[in-house]
mmCIF file of C-alpha atoms and ligand atoms in Angstrom:
data_model
loop_
_atom_site.group_PDB
_atom_site.id
_atom_site.type_symbol
_atom_site.label_atom_id
_atom_site.label_comp_id
_atom_site.label_asym_id
_atom_site.label_seq_id
_atom_site.Cartn_x
_atom_site.Cartn_y
_atom_site.Cartn_z
ATOM 1 C CA UNK A 1 11.685 -15.036 -65.189
ATOM 2 C CA UNK A 2 8.682 -13.797 -63.309
ATOM 3 C CA UNK A 3 9.317 -11.280 -60.566
ATOM 4 C CA UNK A 4 7.038 -10.662 -57.638
ATOM 5 C CA UNK A 5 3.622 -9.002 -57.364
ATOM 6 C CA UNK A 6 3.332 -5.311 -58.216
ATOM 7 C CA UNK A 7 2.712 -2.945 -55.292
ATOM 8 C CA UNK A 8 0.272 0.096 -55.341
ATOM 9 C CA UNK A 9 2.166 3.297 -54.814
ATOM 10 C CA UNK A 10 -0.147 6.018 -53.581
ATOM 11 C CA UNK A 11 0.211 9.408 -55.099
ATOM 12 C CA UNK A 12 2.254 12.123 -53.225
ATOM 13 C CA UNK A 13 1.611 15.755 -53.856
ATOM 14 C CA UNK A 14 4.853 17.640 -53.400
ATOM 15 C CA UNK A 15 7.339 19.326 -55.457
ATOM 16 C CA UNK A 16 10.159 16.779 -56.186
ATOM 17 C CA UNK A 17 13.608 18.260 -56.782
ATOM 18 C CA UNK A 18 15.910 16.422 -59.002
ATOM 19 C CA UNK A 19 17.276 13.410 -57.265
ATOM 20 C CA UNK A 20 21.110 13.453 -56.712
ATOM 21 C CA UNK A 21 23.076 10.321 -56.036
ATOM 22 C CA UNK A 22 26.838 9.823 -55.180
ATOM 23 C CA UNK A 23 28.554 8.160 -58.117
ATOM 24 C CA UNK A 24 31.384 5.990 -56.975
ATOM 25 C CA UNK A 25 33.881 6.009 -59.685
ATOM 26 C CA UNK A 26 33.472 9.767 -60.287
ATOM 27 C CA UNK A 27 33.634 10.323 -56.493
ATOM 28 C CA UNK A 28 30.907 13.074 -56.734
ATOM 29 C CA UNK A 29 27.202 13.672 -56.382
ATOM 30 C CA UNK A 30 25.343 13.646 -59.779
ATOM 31 C CA UNK A 31 21.742 14.464 -60.662
ATOM 32 C CA UNK A 32 19.717 11.559 -62.098
ATOM 33 C CA UNK A 33 19.009 12.646 -65.728
ATOM 34 C CA UNK A 34 15.356 12.179 -66.174
ATOM 35 C CA UNK A 35 15.000 13.639 -69.540
ATOM 36 C CA UNK A 36 14.657 10.197 -71.002
ATOM 37 C CA UNK A 37 13.646 6.807 -69.608
ATOM 38 C CA UNK A 38 15.529 6.110 -66.408
ATOM 39 C CA UNK A 39 17.309 2.744 -66.898
ATOM 40 C CA UNK A 40 18.339 1.412 -63.459
ATOM 41 C CA UNK A 41 20.172 -1.925 -63.374
ATOM 42 C CA UNK A 42 20.625 -3.502 -60.030
ATOM 43 C CA UNK A 43 22.719 -6.759 -59.688
ATOM 44 C CA UNK A 44 20.637 -9.490 -58.183
ATOM 45 C CA UNK A 45 21.360 -12.454 -56.057
ATOM 46 C CA UNK A 46 23.216 -15.607 -56.865
ATOM 47 C CA UNK A 47 20.577 -18.027 -55.567
ATOM 48 C CA UNK A 48 22.636 -20.390 -53.340
ATOM 49 C CA UNK A 49 21.415 -19.011 -50.075
ATOM 50 C CA UNK A 50 18.590 -16.859 -48.617
ATOM 51 C CA UNK A 51 18.307 -13.148 -48.512
ATOM 52 C CA UNK A 52 20.302 -11.777 -45.612
ATOM 53 C CA UNK A 53 20.215 -8.337 -44.039
ATOM 54 C CA UNK A 54 22.983 -6.949 -46.452
ATOM 55 C CA UNK A 55 20.899 -7.878 -49.521
ATOM 56 C CA UNK A 56 17.704 -6.431 -48.053
ATOM 57 C CA UNK A 57 19.561 -3.187 -47.290
ATOM 58 C CA UNK A 58 20.795 -3.031 -50.905
ATOM 59 C CA UNK A 59 17.391 -3.805 -52.393
ATOM 60 C CA UNK A 60 15.613 -1.393 -50.068
ATOM 61 C CA UNK A 61 17.954 1.344 -50.975
ATOM 62 C CA UNK A 62 17.397 0.884 -54.687
ATOM 63 C CA UNK A 63 13.706 0.721 -53.847
ATOM 64 C CA UNK A 64 13.848 4.166 -52.359
ATOM 65 C CA UNK A 65 15.427 5.473 -55.445
ATOM 66 C CA UNK A 66 12.772 3.611 -57.537
ATOM 67 C CA UNK A 67 9.866 4.957 -55.450
ATOM 68 C CA UNK A 68 11.279 8.545 -55.546
ATOM 69 C CA UNK A 69 11.469 8.632 -59.273
ATOM 70 C CA UNK A 70 8.143 6.948 -59.587
ATOM 71 C CA UNK A 71 6.474 9.298 -57.236
ATOM 72 C CA UNK A 72 7.867 12.283 -59.039
ATOM 73 C CA UNK A 73 6.324 11.027 -62.248
ATOM 74 C CA UNK A 74 9.419 9.756 -64.124
ATOM 75 C CA UNK A 75 9.484 6.741 -66.430
ATOM 76 C CA UNK A 76 11.681 4.089 -64.714
ATOM 77 C CA UNK A 77 12.848 0.798 -66.480
ATOM 78 C CA UNK A 78 14.155 -1.111 -63.508
ATOM 79 C CA UNK A 79 16.221 -4.267 -64.457
ATOM 80 C CA UNK A 80 17.519 -6.763 -62.078
ATOM 81 C CA UNK A 81 19.242 -9.984 -62.832
ATOM 82 C CA UNK A 82 19.653 -13.450 -61.115
ATOM 83 C CA UNK A 83 22.942 -15.055 -61.540
ATOM 84 C CA UNK A 84 21.383 -18.573 -61.643
ATOM 85 C CA UNK A 85 24.581 -20.176 -62.833
ATOM 86 C CA UNK A 86 27.878 -19.538 -61.153
ATOM 87 C CA UNK A 87 30.612 -21.206 -59.124
ATOM 88 C CA UNK A 88 29.100 -20.481 -55.605
ATOM 89 C CA UNK A 89 25.837 -22.073 -56.560
ATOM 90 C CA UNK A 90 27.458 -25.179 -57.912
ATOM 91 C CA UNK A 91 29.749 -25.343 -54.886
ATOM 92 C CA UNK A 92 26.735 -25.097 -52.422
ATOM 93 C CA UNK A 93 24.774 -27.632 -54.348
ATOM 94 C CA UNK A 94 27.751 -29.991 -54.250
ATOM 95 C CA UNK A 95 28.427 -29.425 -50.663
ATOM 96 C CA UNK A 96 24.803 -30.149 -49.660
ATOM 97 C CA UNK A 97 24.453 -33.000 -52.250
ATOM 98 C CA UNK A 98 21.425 -31.433 -53.895
ATOM 99 C CA UNK A 99 20.556 -30.557 -57.440
ATOM 100 C CA UNK A 100 21.957 -27.159 -58.323
ATOM 101 C CA UNK A 101 18.780 -26.184 -60.203
ATOM 102 C CA UNK A 102 16.587 -27.285 -57.359
ATOM 103 C CA UNK A 103 18.723 -25.190 -55.063
ATOM 104 C CA UNK A 104 18.517 -22.087 -57.313
ATOM 105 C CA UNK A 105 14.736 -22.374 -57.739
ATOM 106 C CA UNK A 106 14.114 -22.747 -54.009
ATOM 107 C CA UNK A 107 16.289 -19.685 -53.278
ATOM 108 C CA UNK A 108 14.766 -17.575 -56.071
ATOM 109 C CA UNK A 109 11.197 -18.409 -54.585
ATOM 110 C CA UNK A 110 12.436 -17.417 -51.191
ATOM 111 C CA UNK A 111 13.920 -14.162 -52.519
ATOM 112 C CA UNK A 112 10.679 -13.243 -54.187
ATOM 113 C CA UNK A 113 8.656 -13.866 -51.060
ATOM 114 C CA UNK A 114 11.326 -11.834 -48.961
ATOM 115 C CA UNK A 115 10.949 -8.972 -51.355
ATOM 116 C CA UNK A 116 7.275 -9.129 -51.289
ATOM 117 C CA UNK A 117 7.264 -9.136 -47.524
ATOM 118 C CA UNK A 118 9.604 -6.213 -47.363
ATOM 119 C CA UNK A 119 7.420 -4.221 -49.831
ATOM 120 C CA UNK A 120 10.147 -3.811 -52.532
ATOM 121 C CA UNK A 121 8.765 -2.653 -55.735
ATOM 122 C CA UNK A 122 9.219 -5.426 -58.394
ATOM 123 C CA UNK A 123 11.654 -4.790 -61.331
ATOM 124 C CA UNK A 124 10.278 -4.160 -64.843
ATOM 125 C CA UNK A 125 12.526 -7.011 -65.797
ATOM 126 C CA UNK A 126 13.828 -9.766 -63.604
ATOM 127 C CA UNK A 127 16.227 -11.700 -65.751
ATOM 128 C CA UNK A 128 18.194 -14.915 -65.152
ATOM 129 C CA UNK A 129 21.653 -15.659 -66.717
ATOM 130 C CA UNK A 130 20.386 -19.039 -68.120
ATOM 131 C CA UNK A 131 17.586 -17.354 -70.188
ATOM 132 C CA UNK A 132 20.064 -14.804 -71.396
ATOM 133 C CA UNK A 133 22.514 -17.071 -73.096
ATOM 134 C CA UNK A 134 21.578 -15.796 -76.693
ATOM 135 C CA UNK A 135 22.427 -12.198 -75.483
ATOM 136 C CA UNK A 136 25.678 -13.397 -74.094
ATOM 137 C CA UNK A 137 26.581 -14.968 -77.296
ATOM 138 C CA UNK A 138 25.685 -11.860 -79.166
ATOM 139 C CA UNK A 139 27.966 -9.684 -77.112
ATOM 140 C CA UNK A 140 30.930 -12.113 -77.094
ATOM 141 C CA UNK A 141 30.635 -12.267 -80.943
ATOM 142 C CA UNK A 142 30.993 -8.602 -81.015
ATOM 143 C CA UNK A 143 34.213 -8.849 -78.843
ATOM 144 C CA UNK A 144 35.476 -11.540 -81.196
ATOM 145 C CA UNK A 145 34.893 -9.353 -84.275
ATOM 146 C CA UNK A 146 36.799 -6.488 -82.590
ATOM 147 C CA UNK A 147 39.664 -8.731 -81.842
ATOM 148 C CA UNK A 148 39.571 -8.215 -78.240
ATOM 149 C CA UNK A 149 39.311 -11.907 -77.139
ATOM 150 C CA UNK A 150 41.669 -14.775 -76.791
ATOM 151 C CA UNK A 151 41.438 -18.353 -75.961
ATOM 152 C CA UNK A 152 43.184 -20.123 -73.085
ATOM 153 C CA UNK A 153 42.756 -23.957 -72.992
ATOM 154 C CA UNK A 154 39.275 -23.452 -74.297
ATOM 155 C CA UNK A 155 38.224 -20.653 -72.113
ATOM 156 C CA UNK A 156 37.558 -17.275 -73.686
ATOM 157 C CA UNK A 157 38.959 -14.103 -72.129
ATOM 158 C CA UNK A 158 38.551 -10.366 -72.795
ATOM 159 C CA UNK A 159 41.852 -8.616 -73.271
ATOM 160 C CA UNK A 160 41.290 -5.795 -70.857
ATOM 161 C CA UNK A 161 44.432 -3.849 -71.780
ATOM 162 C CA UNK A 162 42.971 -3.388 -75.373
ATOM 163 C CA UNK A 163 39.673 -1.915 -74.001
ATOM 164 C CA UNK A 164 39.929 1.816 -74.121
ATOM 165 C CA UNK A 165 40.561 3.462 -70.793
ATOM 166 C CA UNK A 166 40.093 0.092 -68.719
ATOM 167 C CA UNK A 167 43.527 0.033 -67.087
ATOM 168 C CA UNK A 168 44.197 3.842 -66.471
ATOM 169 C CA UNK A 169 40.714 4.354 -64.961
ATOM 170 C CA UNK A 170 41.029 1.422 -62.378
ATOM 171 C CA UNK A 171 39.491 2.667 -59.129
ATOM 172 C CA UNK A 172 42.445 1.286 -57.279
ATOM 173 C CA UNK A 173 46.133 1.072 -57.969
ATOM 174 C CA UNK A 174 47.333 -2.118 -59.970
ATOM 175 C CA UNK A 175 48.423 -4.053 -56.722
ATOM 176 C CA UNK A 176 45.216 -3.399 -54.955
ATOM 177 C CA UNK A 177 43.111 -4.138 -58.015
ATOM 178 C CA UNK A 178 44.836 -7.516 -58.275
ATOM 179 C CA UNK A 179 44.352 -8.275 -54.623
ATOM 180 C CA UNK A 180 40.584 -7.518 -54.725
ATOM 181 C CA UNK A 181 40.209 -9.224 -58.148
ATOM 182 C CA UNK A 182 41.636 -12.419 -56.662
ATOM 183 C CA UNK A 183 39.635 -12.222 -53.485
ATOM 184 C CA UNK A 184 36.297 -11.748 -55.429
ATOM 185 C CA UNK A 185 36.592 -14.698 -57.758
ATOM 186 C CA UNK A 186 39.101 -13.480 -60.442
ATOM 187 C CA UNK A 187 42.018 -15.509 -61.561
ATOM 188 C CA UNK A 188 44.968 -12.984 -61.845
ATOM 189 C CA UNK A 189 47.655 -15.718 -61.382
ATOM 190 C CA UNK A 190 46.476 -18.065 -64.213
ATOM 191 C CA UNK A 191 49.454 -18.768 -66.444
ATOM 192 C CA UNK A 192 49.026 -17.774 -69.939
ATOM 193 C CA UNK A 193 46.749 -14.685 -69.568
ATOM 194 C CA UNK A 194 47.810 -11.579 -71.435
ATOM 195 C CA UNK A 195 46.931 -9.409 -68.426
ATOM 196 C CA UNK A 196 46.235 -10.620 -64.913
ATOM 197 C CA UNK A 197 42.960 -8.682 -64.845
ATOM 198 C CA UNK A 198 41.646 -10.084 -68.121
ATOM 199 C CA UNK A 199 38.243 -11.410 -67.383
ATOM 200 C CA UNK A 200 36.412 -14.589 -68.496
ATOM 201 C CA UNK A 201 33.790 -14.273 -71.096
ATOM 202 C CA UNK A 202 33.130 -17.978 -71.619
ATOM 203 C CA UNK A 203 34.210 -20.883 -69.266
ATOM 204 C CA UNK A 204 34.751 -24.189 -71.236
ATOM 205 C CA UNK A 205 32.597 -27.026 -69.965
ATOM 206 C CA UNK A 206 34.132 -28.745 -66.883
ATOM 207 C CA UNK A 207 33.430 -32.429 -66.114
ATOM 208 C CA UNK A 208 30.357 -32.817 -63.901
ATOM 209 C CA UNK A 209 29.225 -29.168 -64.365
ATOM 210 C CA UNK A 210 26.240 -27.969 -66.416
ATOM 211 C CA UNK A 211 27.115 -26.419 -69.752
ATOM 212 C CA UNK A 212 25.436 -24.761 -72.714
ATOM 213 C CA UNK A 213 26.245 -25.246 -76.421
ATOM 214 C CA UNK A 214 27.640 -22.048 -77.834
ATOM 215 C CA UNK A 215 29.447 -20.753 -80.860
ATOM 216 C CA UNK A 216 32.613 -20.812 -78.673
ATOM 217 C CA UNK A 217 32.084 -24.505 -77.570
ATOM 218 C CA UNK A 218 29.993 -25.864 -74.684
ATOM 219 C CA UNK A 219 30.468 -24.033 -71.480
ATOM 220 C CA UNK A 220 28.985 -21.153 -69.307
ATOM 221 C CA UNK A 221 29.366 -17.403 -69.278
ATOM 222 C CA UNK A 222 31.523 -15.389 -67.063
ATOM 223 C CA UNK A 223 29.805 -13.158 -64.465
ATOM 224 C CA UNK A 224 30.642 -9.769 -65.789
ATOM 225 C CA UNK A 225 29.441 -10.374 -69.302
ATOM 226 C CA UNK A 226 26.088 -11.711 -68.069
ATOM 227 C CA UNK A 227 25.297 -8.405 -66.518
ATOM 228 C CA UNK A 228 26.584 -6.384 -69.381
ATOM 229 C CA UNK A 229 24.530 -8.484 -71.906
ATOM 230 C CA UNK A 230 21.303 -8.335 -69.778
ATOM 231 C CA UNK A 231 21.620 -4.517 -69.360
ATOM 232 C CA UNK A 232 22.206 -4.088 -73.124
ATOM 233 C CA UNK A 233 19.198 -6.127 -73.972
ATOM 234 C CA UNK A 234 16.707 -4.623 -71.569
ATOM 235 C CA UNK A 235 17.750 -0.969 -71.236
ATOM 236 C CA UNK A 236 15.763 1.379 -73.495
ATOM 237 C CA UNK A 237 17.812 3.200 -76.243
ATOM 238 C CA UNK A 238 19.031 6.318 -74.500
ATOM 239 C CA UNK A 239 21.353 8.983 -76.029
ATOM 240 C CA UNK A 240 24.449 9.291 -73.583
ATOM 241 C CA UNK A 241 24.795 5.952 -71.852
ATOM 242 C CA UNK A 242 23.469 2.482 -71.760
ATOM 243 C CA UNK A 243 22.089 2.881 -68.212
ATOM 244 C CA UNK A 244 21.258 5.832 -66.111
ATOM 245 C CA UNK A 245 22.173 4.100 -62.729
ATOM 246 C CA UNK A 246 24.145 0.884 -62.332
ATOM 247 C CA UNK A 247 23.748 -0.308 -58.748
ATOM 248 C CA UNK A 248 24.524 -2.805 -56.202
ATOM 249 C CA UNK A 249 26.393 -3.494 -52.878
ATOM 250 C CA UNK A 250 29.870 -1.891 -52.380
ATOM 251 C CA UNK A 251 31.380 -5.349 -52.708
ATOM 252 C CA UNK A 252 30.577 -5.093 -56.407
ATOM 253 C CA UNK A 253 32.405 -1.863 -57.044
ATOM 254 C CA UNK A 254 35.494 -3.854 -58.156
ATOM 255 C CA UNK A 255 35.809 -5.986 -60.156
ATOM 256 C CA UNK A 256 32.173 -6.862 -61.085
ATOM 257 C CA UNK A 257 30.637 -3.452 -61.934
ATOM 258 C CA UNK A 258 33.847 -1.909 -63.131
ATOM 259 C CA UNK A 259 34.331 -4.934 -65.539
ATOM 260 C CA UNK A 260 30.658 -4.876 -66.644
ATOM 261 C CA UNK A 261 31.001 -1.138 -67.334
ATOM 262 C CA UNK A 262 34.315 -1.763 -69.341
ATOM 263 C CA UNK A 263 32.572 -4.337 -71.418
ATOM 264 C CA UNK A 264 29.462 -2.291 -71.857
ATOM 265 C CA UNK A 265 31.468 0.690 -73.138
ATOM 266 C CA UNK A 266 33.673 -1.398 -75.309
ATOM 267 C CA UNK A 267 30.671 -3.126 -76.886
ATOM 268 C CA UNK A 268 28.714 0.178 -77.592
ATOM 269 C CA UNK A 269 31.228 3.066 -77.585
ATOM 270 C CA UNK A 270 28.887 4.725 -75.096
ATOM 271 C CA UNK A 271 29.398 5.182 -71.288
ATOM 272 C CA UNK A 272 27.866 2.129 -69.573
ATOM 273 C CA UNK A 273 26.149 4.237 -66.795
ATOM 274 C CA UNK A 274 25.914 7.852 -65.738
ATOM 275 C CA UNK A 275 25.935 7.038 -62.103
ATOM 276 C CA UNK A 276 27.448 4.033 -60.357
ATOM 277 C CA UNK A 277 25.545 3.672 -57.055
ATOM 278 C CA UNK A 278 26.776 1.447 -54.214
ATOM 279 C CA UNK A 279 25.304 0.599 -50.874
ATOM 280 C CA UNK A 280 27.303 -0.005 -47.598
ATOM 281 C CA UNK A 281 27.709 -3.450 -46.008
ATOM 282 C CA UNK A 282 25.711 -4.493 -43.039
ATOM 283 C CA UNK A 283 27.570 -6.191 -40.193
ATOM 284 C CA UNK A 284 26.289 -8.026 -37.091
ATOM 285 C CA UNK A 285 27.128 -6.923 -33.531
ATOM 286 C CA UNK A 286 30.352 -5.112 -34.513
ATOM 287 C CA UNK A 287 31.564 -7.832 -36.859
ATOM 288 C CA UNK A 288 31.533 -7.987 -40.651
ATOM 289 C CA UNK A 289 28.469 -10.225 -41.778
ATOM 290 C CA UNK A 290 29.815 -12.913 -44.206
ATOM 291 C CA UNK A 291 28.950 -16.466 -45.070
ATOM 292 C CA UNK A 292 32.489 -17.566 -44.137
ATOM 293 C CA UNK A 293 31.834 -16.265 -40.545
ATOM 294 C CA UNK A 294 28.521 -17.978 -40.584
ATOM 295 C CA UNK A 295 26.844 -14.939 -38.866
ATOM 296 C CA UNK A 296 24.507 -13.898 -41.634
ATOM 297 C CA UNK A 297 20.984 -12.695 -40.529
ATOM 298 C CA UNK A 298 18.424 -13.986 -42.951
ATOM 299 C CA UNK A 299 15.314 -11.980 -43.667
ATOM 300 C CA UNK A 300 13.128 -15.180 -43.781
ATOM 301 C CA UNK A 301 14.377 -16.094 -40.279
ATOM 302 C CA UNK A 302 13.424 -12.649 -38.908
ATOM 303 C CA UNK A 303 9.944 -12.935 -40.452
ATOM 304 C CA UNK A 304 9.510 -16.429 -39.174
ATOM 305 C CA UNK A 305 10.556 -15.086 -35.788
ATOM 306 C CA UNK A 306 7.630 -12.731 -36.079
ATOM 307 C CA UNK A 307 9.567 -9.524 -36.770
ATOM 308 C CA UNK A 308 7.305 -7.063 -38.582
ATOM 309 C CA UNK A 309 8.709 -6.442 -42.167
ATOM 310 C CA UNK A 310 8.145 -2.616 -41.524
ATOM 311 C CA UNK A 311 10.601 -2.805 -38.650
ATOM 312 C CA UNK A 312 13.224 -4.503 -40.882
ATOM 313 C CA UNK A 313 12.933 -1.836 -43.368
ATOM 314 C CA UNK A 314 13.100 0.959 -40.762
ATOM 315 C CA UNK A 315 16.040 -0.780 -39.108
ATOM 316 C CA UNK A 316 17.892 -0.872 -42.398
ATOM 317 C CA UNK A 317 16.978 2.646 -43.559
ATOM 318 C CA UNK A 318 17.557 4.796 -40.576
ATOM 319 C CA UNK A 319 21.267 5.121 -41.315
ATOM 320 C CA UNK A 320 22.639 6.339 -44.555
ATOM 321 C CA UNK A 321 22.574 3.676 -47.449
ATOM 322 C CA UNK A 322 26.247 4.309 -48.322
ATOM 323 C CA UNK A 323 27.679 3.714 -44.727
ATOM 324 C CA UNK A 324 28.697 0.311 -43.538
ATOM 325 C CA UNK A 325 26.428 -0.357 -40.539
ATOM 326 C CA UNK A 326 25.472 -2.740 -37.922
ATOM 327 C CA UNK A 327 22.479 -5.041 -37.407
ATOM 328 C CA UNK A 328 22.019 -5.876 -33.733
ATOM 329 C CA UNK A 329 19.307 -6.930 -31.324
ATOM 330 C CA UNK A 330 19.452 -3.416 -29.623
ATOM 331 C CA UNK A 331 19.021 -1.825 -33.129
ATOM 332 C CA UNK A 332 16.174 -4.067 -33.949
ATOM 333 C CA UNK A 333 14.543 -3.117 -30.541
ATOM 334 C CA UNK A 334 15.031 0.559 -31.260
ATOM 335 C CA UNK A 335 13.476 0.150 -34.653
ATOM 336 C CA UNK A 336 10.469 -1.594 -33.192
ATOM 337 C CA UNK A 337 10.077 1.466 -30.786
ATOM 338 C CA UNK A 338 10.182 3.815 -33.776
ATOM 339 C CA UNK A 339 7.576 1.845 -35.658
ATOM 340 C CA UNK A 340 5.231 1.600 -32.626
ATOM 341 C CA UNK A 341 5.646 5.346 -32.028
ATOM 342 C CA UNK A 342 4.807 6.225 -35.723
ATOM 343 C CA UNK A 343 1.855 3.835 -35.707
ATOM 344 C CA UNK A 344 0.535 5.321 -32.563
ATOM 345 C CA UNK A 345 0.942 8.902 -33.917
ATOM 346 C CA UNK A 346 -0.831 7.909 -37.127
ATOM 347 C CA UNK A 347 -3.753 6.464 -35.266
ATOM 348 C CA UNK A 348 -4.606 9.746 -33.466
ATOM 349 C CA UNK A 349 -7.373 11.979 -34.813
ATOM 350 C CA UNK A 350 -5.545 15.129 -34.465
ATOM 351 C CA UNK A 351 -1.943 15.257 -35.768
ATOM 352 C CA UNK A 352 0.851 17.869 -36.461
ATOM 353 C CA UNK A 353 0.832 19.503 -39.812
ATOM 354 C CA UNK A 354 1.569 16.907 -42.533
ATOM 355 C CA UNK A 355 2.249 19.091 -45.697
ATOM 356 C CA UNK A 356 5.617 20.550 -44.365
ATOM 357 C CA UNK A 357 6.623 17.113 -43.085
ATOM 358 C CA UNK A 358 6.083 15.431 -46.509
ATOM 359 C CA UNK A 359 7.754 18.233 -48.244
ATOM 360 C CA UNK A 360 10.775 18.108 -46.150
ATOM 361 C CA UNK A 361 10.984 14.237 -46.429
ATOM 362 C CA UNK A 362 10.980 14.658 -50.275
ATOM 363 C CA UNK A 363 13.752 17.190 -50.094
ATOM 364 C CA UNK A 364 15.819 14.993 -47.794
ATOM 365 C CA UNK A 365 15.370 12.036 -50.003
ATOM 366 C CA UNK A 366 16.409 14.114 -53.148
ATOM 367 C CA UNK A 367 19.756 14.716 -51.524
ATOM 368 C CA UNK A 368 21.395 11.375 -51.980
ATOM 369 C CA UNK A 369 18.683 9.662 -50.051
ATOM 370 C CA UNK A 370 19.234 11.375 -46.689
ATOM 371 C CA UNK A 371 17.271 8.834 -44.533
ATOM 372 C CA UNK A 372 18.808 9.827 -41.248
ATOM 373 C CA UNK A 373 17.256 13.226 -41.811
ATOM 374 C CA UNK A 374 13.986 11.661 -42.818
ATOM 375 C CA UNK A 375 13.769 9.749 -39.540
ATOM 376 C CA UNK A 376 14.676 12.955 -37.645
ATOM 377 C CA UNK A 377 11.718 14.704 -39.412
ATOM 378 C CA UNK A 378 9.367 11.790 -38.695
ATOM 379 C CA UNK A 379 10.372 11.660 -34.997
ATOM 380 C CA UNK A 380 9.963 15.401 -34.730
ATOM 381 C CA UNK A 381 6.537 15.067 -36.261
ATOM 382 C CA UNK A 382 5.603 12.338 -33.770
ATOM 383 C CA UNK A 383 6.888 14.574 -30.861
ATOM 384 C CA UNK A 384 4.800 17.584 -32.273
ATOM 385 C CA UNK A 385 1.741 15.301 -32.555
ATOM 386 C CA UNK A 386 2.203 13.844 -29.088
ATOM 387 C CA UNK A 387 2.529 17.420 -27.749
ATOM 388 C CA UNK A 388 -0.928 18.432 -29.140
ATOM 389 C CA UNK A 389 0.052 19.691 -32.647
ATOM 390 C CA UNK A 390 -2.719 19.872 -35.010
ATOM 391 C CA UNK A 391 -3.661 20.818 -38.499
ATOM 392 C CA UNK A 392 -2.280 17.765 -40.293
ATOM 393 C CA UNK A 393 -3.805 14.647 -41.916
ATOM 394 C CA UNK A 394 -2.635 11.241 -40.595
ATOM 395 C CA UNK A 395 -3.908 9.688 -43.708
ATOM 396 C CA UNK A 396 -1.842 11.914 -45.785
ATOM 397 C CA UNK A 397 1.333 11.215 -43.800
ATOM 398 C CA UNK A 398 0.593 7.342 -44.001
ATOM 399 C CA UNK A 399 0.182 7.537 -47.650
ATOM 400 C CA UNK A 400 3.526 9.376 -48.088
ATOM 401 C CA UNK A 401 5.356 7.053 -45.846
ATOM 402 C CA UNK A 402 3.917 4.186 -47.902
ATOM 403 C CA UNK A 403 4.814 5.733 -51.269
ATOM 404 C CA UNK A 404 8.207 7.181 -50.528
ATOM 405 C CA UNK A 405 9.628 4.891 -48.012
ATOM 406 C CA UNK A 406 7.655 1.689 -48.536
ATOM 407 C CA UNK A 407 6.460 1.736 -44.984
ATOM 408 C CA UNK A 408 2.852 0.513 -44.744
ATOM 409 C CA UNK A 409 1.415 1.005 -41.295
HETATM 410 ZN ZN1 ZN B 1 25.840 -7.875 -61.907
#
């Protein structure tokens, strides 16, 4: 599937320390291994609704990682999927009496235009589930040949207890795992399953639902195998792990990323990813933002209301990417003030020294994307400039903010 237009990233002359990121399952900071191609896989949208601020925050966070590595001269292979067939898409299409494919295409188009407006670098590969059926079949056949699958009324499950380490390494205790599994689309209570956490690899065709012919009968793939199969197909062959970074929102920590990683490891015998990176959730005015509460703030709506995309980026980047944080009118106004102040400082002929600012921004980003520190530095530079500081180049700062932070003034 085509992604969105490529974006020019100006060169930044600075020393780039190795990037460290917090890895969720290991609960520690880890350096991104750049000795080989850096394979980043970020879970994309299920296109039943428009991009909301939570999505935007996630894709902007991984864009910062992408930009940092690109600016430091590393080779990045960035893979993003689109779950263009899944229950939520079919449910929404049925609720709104529209064709599910039309709904998906319209929302994917909107996502592309939102990402373009937000200046998010396009992935190297932007891949839909539907176009990946052959890959899914290939991986399920491997599970079959290893004897790790079983059928339940035509649906094909992966026997999780037989995948090495899958149960002992669960990120929560079993009770909590089962609760979250159920809350996020799993079926722990289905009678006949060998283990309640067994995940669906292939769902037998249901009446009135789209299906694809497969060696396992007509049906459609499970969610976790989709991402594992796409990652295995598009990641370059590296030594130690399939991926360098697997990323997404913190709502994907369990079961989605955990189960994709279990599958990837079981299929290849290698670790699925070196770093499992997750972004915090975005709430609205003190409440959790969710479709069930109907309080989602959509990027396209903000843009239609005339909000500058640079302001949206700043508003979502000023706090640390791993914290759960709020979107609010006051926050937006304050981000607008920051943007106006930076723009004004950049328009001056005489500005405070730029080289130390850029070097410090790079160091802050290298430490698990310390954007609160980055904005402290930028604001200090604005103050210094306003107070008559000199010796810097506004052009150099503007290019660095563009390259490293995706902020084009
Ligand atoms: Zn995924």
